Amino acid sequence: MPIDKPICVNDDYQHTMVVSDDRQQVTFKHVTPIDGPNGKVQEYTYKVLYEEGDSVTLYLEGETRKHSNGDRAIWVLILERPDFYRWRIYGTPAEWRNTVVGKRCKE
């Protein structure tokens, strides 16, 4: 979702992020199901590989997508400001970001 679209007025992608007590997992819980790589999902969990500065490197549990070399996809969530984050896939240049944005809409 491009950053200039009205994210907070659209329920399609609204979600919460729940971090496990041991900080080893992050679960995204969507208000309404969204398209996932294997069909519709409402909740999915990432394993935290490591944290560094304003980013967290994660592996999506049950991920079936792979790189052309067979490696599983590893994701980096980058907190760009206190109110929004973006993603990049591990192994791409550090300055690269995709257009999928998570934005804090309200408490």
PDB file of C-alpha atoms in Angstrom:
ATOM      1  CA  MET A   1       0.000   0.000   0.000  1.00  0.00           C
ATOM      2  CA  PRO A   2       1.675   3.263  -1.045  1.00  0.00           C
ATOM      3  CA  ILE A   3       2.463   5.606   1.810  1.00  0.00           C
ATOM      4  CA  ASP A   4       0.279   8.418   0.426  1.00  0.00           C
ATOM      5  CA  LYS A   5      -2.961   6.395   0.510  1.00  0.00           C
ATOM      6  CA  PRO A   6      -5.411   6.912   3.419  1.00  0.00           C
ATOM      7  CA  ILE A   7      -4.357   3.842   5.401  1.00  0.00           C
ATOM      8  CA  CYS A   8      -6.246   4.627   8.585  1.00  0.00           C
ATOM      9  CA  VAL A   9      -9.634   4.921   6.894  1.00  0.00           C
ATOM     10  CA  ASN A  10      -9.421   1.510   5.232  1.00  0.00           C
ATOM     11  CA  ASP A  11     -10.171  -1.576   7.401  1.00  0.00           C
ATOM     12  CA  ASP A  12      -8.639  -3.972   4.866  1.00  0.00           C
ATOM     13  CA  TYR A  13      -5.160  -3.910   6.376  1.00  0.00           C
ATOM     14  CA  GLN A  14      -5.720  -2.719   9.930  1.00  0.00           C
ATOM     15  CA  HIS A  15      -3.902  -4.951  12.367  1.00  0.00           C
ATOM     16  CA  THR A  16      -2.203  -5.183  15.696  1.00  0.00           C
ATOM     17  CA  MET A  17       1.273  -6.498  16.372  1.00  0.00           C
ATOM     18  CA  VAL A  18       1.731  -8.657  19.455  1.00  0.00           C
ATOM     19  CA  VAL A  19       5.277  -9.329  20.671  1.00  0.00           C
ATOM     20  CA  SER A  20       5.769 -12.454  22.783  1.00  0.00           C
ATOM     21  CA  ASP A  21       7.032 -12.007  26.339  1.00  0.00           C
ATOM     22  CA  ASP A  22      10.421 -13.467  25.387  1.00  0.00           C
ATOM     23  CA  ARG A  23      10.592 -11.156  22.302  1.00  0.00           C
ATOM     24  CA  GLN A  24      11.186 -14.187  20.062  1.00  0.00           C
ATOM     25  CA  GLN A  25       7.945 -13.906  18.067  1.00  0.00           C
ATOM     26  CA  VAL A  26       5.788 -11.153  16.573  1.00  0.00           C
ATOM     27  CA  THR A  27       2.203 -11.982  15.648  1.00  0.00           C
ATOM     28  CA  PHE A  28       0.230  -9.776  13.270  1.00  0.00           C
ATOM     29  CA  LYS A  29      -3.531  -9.943  13.846  1.00  0.00           C
ATOM     30  CA  HIS A  30      -5.687  -8.400  11.103  1.00  0.00           C
ATOM     31  CA  VAL A  31      -9.190  -7.024  11.614  1.00  0.00           C
ATOM     32  CA  THR A  32     -10.322  -8.714   8.388  1.00  0.00           C
ATOM     33  CA  PRO A  33      -8.598 -11.565   6.515  1.00  0.00           C
ATOM     34  CA  ILE A  34      -6.019 -10.564   3.915  1.00  0.00           C
ATOM     35  CA  ASP A  35      -4.450 -12.383   0.980  1.00  0.00           C
ATOM     36  CA  GLY A  36      -1.432 -14.429   2.029  1.00  0.00           C
ATOM     37  CA  PRO A  37       0.930 -16.550  -0.056  1.00  0.00           C
ATOM     38  CA  ASN A  38      -1.226 -19.645   0.637  1.00  0.00           C
ATOM     39  CA  GLY A  39      -4.701 -18.073   0.734  1.00  0.00           C
ATOM     40  CA  LYS A  40      -6.592 -15.791   3.107  1.00  0.00           C
ATOM     41  CA  VAL A  41      -5.135 -15.263   6.583  1.00  0.00           C
ATOM     42  CA  GLN A  42      -6.181 -13.225   9.592  1.00  0.00           C
ATOM     43  CA  GLU A  43      -3.175 -13.911  11.789  1.00  0.00           C
ATOM     44  CA  TYR A  44       0.441 -14.877  11.147  1.00  0.00           C
ATOM     45  CA  THR A  45       3.580 -15.089  13.229  1.00  0.00           C
ATOM     46  CA  TYR A  46       7.195 -14.195  12.557  1.00  0.00           C
ATOM     47  CA  LYS A  47      10.187 -15.623  14.396  1.00  0.00           C
ATOM     48  CA  VAL A  48      12.545 -12.836  15.485  1.00  0.00           C
ATOM     49  CA  LEU A  49      16.065 -13.542  14.265  1.00  0.00           C
ATOM     50  CA  TYR A  50      17.625 -10.341  15.619  1.00  0.00           C
ATOM     51  CA  GLU A  51      17.017  -6.697  16.419  1.00  0.00           C
ATOM     52  CA  GLU A  52      19.334  -3.884  15.424  1.00  0.00           C
ATOM     53  CA  GLY A  53      18.665  -0.169  15.892  1.00  0.00           C
ATOM     54  CA  ASP A  54      15.297   0.639  14.326  1.00  0.00           C
ATOM     55  CA  SER A  55      14.907  -2.690  12.514  1.00  0.00           C
ATOM     56  CA  VAL A  56      13.954  -6.268  13.280  1.00  0.00           C
ATOM     57  CA  THR A  57      14.935  -9.202  11.068  1.00  0.00           C
ATOM     58  CA  LEU A  58      12.212 -11.848  10.930  1.00  0.00           C
ATOM     59  CA  TYR A  59      11.284 -15.178   9.397  1.00  0.00           C
ATOM     60  CA  LEU A  60       7.602 -15.756   8.621  1.00  0.00           C
ATOM     61  CA  GLU A  61       6.664 -19.085  10.166  1.00  0.00           C
ATOM     62  CA  GLY A  62       5.249 -21.399   7.520  1.00  0.00           C
ATOM     63  CA  GLU A  63       6.625 -19.232   4.690  1.00  0.00           C
ATOM     64  CA  THR A  64       6.530 -21.138   1.412  1.00  0.00           C
ATOM     65  CA  ARG A  65       7.986 -18.467  -0.887  1.00  0.00           C
ATOM     66  CA  LYS A  66      11.653 -18.935  -1.695  1.00  0.00           C
ATOM     67  CA  HIS A  67      14.365 -17.124  -3.575  1.00  0.00           C
ATOM     68  CA  SER A  68      15.486 -18.497  -6.931  1.00  0.00           C
ATOM     69  CA  ASN A  69      18.451 -20.141  -5.144  1.00  0.00           C
ATOM     70  CA  GLY A  70      16.071 -22.028  -2.813  1.00  0.00           C
ATOM     71  CA  ASP A  71      16.694 -19.936   0.308  1.00  0.00           C
ATOM     72  CA  ARG A  72      13.658 -19.006   2.376  1.00  0.00           C
ATOM     73  CA  ALA A  73      12.604 -15.379   2.505  1.00  0.00           C
ATOM     74  CA  ILE A  74      13.892 -13.357   5.453  1.00  0.00           C
ATOM     75  CA  TRP A  75      12.195 -10.019   6.123  1.00  0.00           C
ATOM     76  CA  VAL A  76      13.410  -6.807   7.713  1.00  0.00           C
ATOM     77  CA  LEU A  77      10.831  -4.555   9.377  1.00  0.00           C
ATOM     78  CA  ILE A  78      12.206  -0.996   9.478  1.00  0.00           C
ATOM     79  CA  LEU A  79      10.705   1.551  11.842  1.00  0.00           C
ATOM     80  CA  GLU A  80      11.105   4.689   9.739  1.00  0.00           C
ATOM     81  CA  ARG A  81       9.326   6.959  12.233  1.00  0.00           C
ATOM     82  CA  PRO A  82       7.578   6.263  15.520  1.00  0.00           C
ATOM     83  CA  ASP A  83       4.265   6.098  13.637  1.00  0.00           C
ATOM     84  CA  PHE A  84       5.095   3.883  10.651  1.00  0.00           C
ATOM     85  CA  TYR A  85       7.221   1.020   9.367  1.00  0.00           C
ATOM     86  CA  ARG A  86       8.147  -0.421   6.002  1.00  0.00           C
ATOM     87  CA  TRP A  87       9.645  -3.710   4.826  1.00  0.00           C
ATOM     88  CA  ARG A  88      12.593  -4.906   2.810  1.00  0.00           C
ATOM     89  CA  ILE A  89      13.706  -8.411   2.023  1.00  0.00           C
ATOM     90  CA  TYR A  90      16.993  -9.446   3.586  1.00  0.00           C
ATOM     91  CA  GLY A  91      19.841  -9.320   1.098  1.00  0.00           C
ATOM     92  CA  THR A  92      18.588  -6.238  -0.742  1.00  0.00           C
ATOM     93  CA  PRO A  93      20.405  -2.902  -0.340  1.00  0.00           C
ATOM     94  CA  ALA A  94      19.819  -1.332   3.094  1.00  0.00           C
ATOM     95  CA  GLU A  95      18.282   1.789   1.545  1.00  0.00           C
ATOM     96  CA  TRP A  96      15.676  -0.231  -0.401  1.00  0.00           C
ATOM     97  CA  ARG A  97      12.125  -0.211   0.948  1.00  0.00           C
ATOM     98  CA  ASN A  98       8.925  -1.613  -0.493  1.00  0.00           C
ATOM     99  CA  THR A  99       5.671   0.318  -0.736  1.00  0.00           C
ATOM    100  CA  VAL A 100       3.867  -1.717   1.941  1.00  0.00           C
ATOM    101  CA  VAL A 101       3.506   0.532   4.961  1.00  0.00           C
ATOM    102  CA  GLY A 102       2.371  -0.085   8.500  1.00  0.00           C
ATOM    103  CA  LYS A 103       1.098   3.113  10.091  1.00  0.00           C
ATOM    104  CA  ARG A 104      -0.034   3.742  13.650  1.00  0.00           C
ATOM    105  CA  CYS A 105      -3.520   5.163  13.286  1.00  0.00           C
ATOM    106  CA  LYS A 106      -4.662   5.450  16.914  1.00  0.00           C
ATOM    107  CA  GLU A 107      -4.134   3.863  20.285  1.00  0.00           C
TER     108      GLU A 107
END
